[in-house]
Amino acid sequence: MYSEKVLEHFRKPSNMGKIKNASGIGKVGNIVCGDVMWLYIKVGENSKGEEVIKDIKWQTFGCVAALATSSVVSELAKGMTIENALELSNEKIVKELNGLPPVKIHCSLLAVDALHEAIYDYLEKHNRPIPEKLAKKHERIQKELKEIEKRYKDFLELEKRLEK
Amino acid sequence: MYSEKVLEHFRKPSNMGKIKNASGIGKVGNIVCGDVMWLYIKVGENSKGEEVIKDIKWQTFGCVAALATSSVVSELAKGMTIENALELSNEKIVKELNGLPPVKIHCSLLAVDALHEAIYDYLEKHNRPIPEKLAKKHERIQKELKEIEKRYKDFLELEKRLEK
Amino acid sequence: MWKGTAKTKKGANMIYLDNAATTQVRSEVIEAMLPFLDKKYGNASSLHSLGQEAKTALEESRAKIADMLEAEPDEIIFCSCATEANNFALKGLAFEAKKQGKDHLIVSKIEHHCVLHTAEWLESLGFRVTYLPVDEYGVVKLAELEEAINEKTFLVSVMYANNEIGTIEPIKEIAKICEEKDVAFHSDAVQAFGKIPLDLKKVDMLSLSAHKIYGPKGVGLLMKRKHLRIQPLLHGGGHEFGLRSGTENVAGIVGFAKAMELALKEMPRESKRQARMRDKLIKHALQIPESRLNGHPKKRLPNNANFSFRYAEGESIVMKLNEHGIAASTGSACSSPKLEPSHVLLALGLAPSEAHGSLRLTLGRYNRMEEIDYVCKVLPEVIEELREISPFWHKKS
Amino acid sequence: MWKGTAKTKKGANMIYLDNAATTQVRSEVIEAMLPFLDKKYGNASSLHSLGQEAKTALEESRAKIADMLEAEPDEIIFCSCATEANNFALKGLAFEAKKQGKDHLIVSKIEHHCVLHTAEWLESLGFRVTYLPVDEYGVVKLAELEEAINEKTFLVSVMYANNEIGTIEPIKEIAKICEEKDVAFHSDAVQAFGKIPLDLKKVDMLSLSAHKIYGPKGVGLLMKRKHLRIQPLLHGGGHEFGLRSGTENVAGIVGFAKAMELALKEMPRESKRQARMRDKLIKHALQIPESRLNGHPKKRLPNNANFSFRYAEGESIVMKLNEHGIAASTGSACSSPKLEPSHVLLALGLAPSEAHGSLRLTLGRYNRMEEIDYVCKVLPEVIEELREISPFWHKKS
Ligand SMILES: Cc1ncc(COP(=O)(O)O)c(C=O)c1O
Ligand SMILES: Cc1ncc(COP(=O)(O)O)c(C=O)c1O
């Protein structure tokens, strides 16, 4: 069901790990859904003086598609200007992976969301203006998260029980 | 589905044909049902002076089971006293053939009916008293025939059209 | 043990003229199937390589078949036989249509029992069914079809060609009427596929069975257009686009695709060759007194000959022929022999003596003209023999 | 091409630990099937010798199987898979029960999807369904069963052993309750047959599938006691005592009978041998931190091990193992992978991180202890690797 490209990323994912003192962190997904991505970015300047994603790392709990999309998003975004990174779409990710099974398309969404959330986090922390589109997206992501937590309250309680 | 015994009778049926100047004829079944038997008997006396079936022949239109039961009934009845022939049952026929498929059991009934109708015909023609059981059976057979002719009137009309 | 690829195969040294009942699996098909029974045994739903290998074979077969039927791959739903496909088509659409307030379906009077009895079952649940009459050759009456369709009608089901008498139905015209009236059209093409070219552009659902075209028993398919919503007949794990659950019979499906491919490839040649044998059979059989050809004289399958011989009963004919090493059938080979004459022959308006005296000879790719010559010699003898025993014949002569 | 009878078979050089999903067809079974694909291809409903030869093989298989299940031959109804058998059992009885004014059925929460989704479909038609809870090991709660039965209840369906977690249900006790309350009892024994001895005396209906016991895909059966009336799911030619129409898959059925026979013969030895491998797997897997065994520690199938490894996602575990040449599964191998965690694990009360981190290893007759040793070495590495990438694990450590 997975393309060879997906499997390659799954076998040898790029940029996995954590950035200490990251410029921004995006945390998306929820354990109840089985996919969680944390994405770290380090923002810097390129030779032209533009703000770019100097470094990027991620930690993902999830299926093959979740791991592969994390990896490919990190590869694509690395070195990109913030502006361009905000234009990154899940179609682009799916295409880059030579397609994903229909049931797994949501994973590509998740990876792009994680990147954009990290950028939001960076912009907010630095009191920078937040583009309207990004603000809306952030709102949607947070709302969805709340809804899931509400809907699966009992299920999440079980998780808390385990943590003890 | 058929026992080897049934197939033997089918392959080499005994006593098939017609008796000219038969003592009695039994005609049972109907073309709409797909099985028709005409059974001829010649009655005579045996050495003990008893009335016996000296000769027996049959003509049958029907399936393998119909042909085989015609054959086996004729074999069994040949030489029997009238009394014994009236005791011949379809269970006996089925047993003699080492069984019949459930959907074909009715064929064994038909063959015994034909024999008993021939005896009825003989007794009636000679103004002989008719045992009550046989009279009842004759009534039943004739009633069933009428019912079938009534029920399948349209179908039988088609047959008449063909005869023209 | 499996010994390989004889081009001409035979079973039990019989002259097999019952190819409408079932066919011998082709050597090429057995060979295509074997790896999926043996080494490539994965479950097509499993994630690991063995599973994915099976999945790939499954989807390749689906794509090939879709191509042959001018359909999309996700319009091909594999199942266990044509009986299932027909039950699925009728019931699946009926339960869905009910939600839209539609409750009427139309089937021809000469459909296979698996369509007719399904329609009757739906009647027992409150659906209404029109049983469409046919003419004396078994051709569905188009004017009556047009009249029967009303605003509650959700489905018309007419077979592509009849399994007993071989009559080919006017599928294009029926499909056109259904399209105009916006009613779904299903066709049981079990006997037609691989024998005549099919025009499926306006057919919404189509049923096929592998074992009728030199494939294995236990595999069939329903082709169903995407625009048409139907409910599953088998609920479960969600296989086959959620429409037919149950672990896919990969070996069977691979064999099915292979059998279809070969059937289409050989069709031009085989249909001509078999038609020649059929025509010889017809010519000789009709020289027997009081015989008739059932079905359409022209619009009939190249491999089907169906006769009535008055005063010779069908089962007995078949068994006499069997004694001569010829495998034939009286009507359809459905369940165990029943007492009623064929519903198809009755629908044609045959008289009792004709309906009970029917013989179906269906040709296949392993038949040879010499076999037919032998049958032409034996058949009149067999009919004569049986008529000799029959009371009616003597009455006449 | 078929090369014959290796005693130890392997596909694609994998260590196959997904025997609950499907199994490799045994050489003996392939050999039993082949003649019925090749020379003995008759339709079991045909009157001629080729047909009768098939019929005889069919009925001999039926008689053998009836014997193994302590049933009568006419209580064995062949069909295409266990999915069909389960749909047939539930729907067939439901439509019949409705006529008697009964409309309530009870199924356990951990039934296979083909039971659960069938029950849901019946709900959509107005039937009422009780989904019976299980304890933390997956054992059905008998007291709740007793309470759930009412005068409208026509059926209780509880599987003999669960396909994901291997838990064996208290079938004897359930059957006794059903008998006392005069409710029919159906059990899906797909995973249990050939692994543990079955006690079927008080079971009214039983489902089996051939491909789980080294038989072919595409064959299953429903054992149904004569006293119980059910409606057909597939209407048609009236095959299988009028209860399941469609040309019988003779080759498949002959293979099924053979597979069952061999499974029972080898059961005493194989179940012990496989249990030893299972126990080794369990011992080693539970040494991995934050792992748990799902299902009952004692009352479990000899060939099933099911684990949760927190913070290592199931699909990824399976695919990592696949990279190491090990074929495993996360939960059931049903349809294509879905997003929800297994309904079985949820019914046990597992937390999200456990439910998403499950791994099912199911043993079979071709597995060897050396393979298990290798798996015990690889598994901890794989889990470790995946946890390395996971945000949660780092948070903890
Ligand atoms: C026209 C037609 N439809 C349906 C069927 C049913 O096919 P199967 O027995 O494979 O279910 C048959 C054959 O028996 C047939 O000839
Ligand atoms: C317990 C159980 N029931 C039913 C089934 C369905 O079997 P099949 O896919 O052969 O229809 C399976 C296997 O998938 C199973 O494990």
Coordinates of C-alpha atoms in Angstrom, one line a residue, chain C residues 1 73 147 170 186 192 246 282 329 343:
Chain C
M1 CA -0.6 -34.4 -8.8
P73 CA -11.0 -0.8 -11.0
E147 CA -44.9 0.0 -19.6
P170 CA -31.6 -6.9 -26.6
H186 CA -28.4 -4.9 -14.0
A192 CA -22.6 -14.3 -22.4
G246 CA -14.4 -11.5 3.7
I282 CA -29.2 -28.4 -34.6
S329 CA -28.2 -31.6 -19.3
H343 CA -39.5 -22.1 -15.8

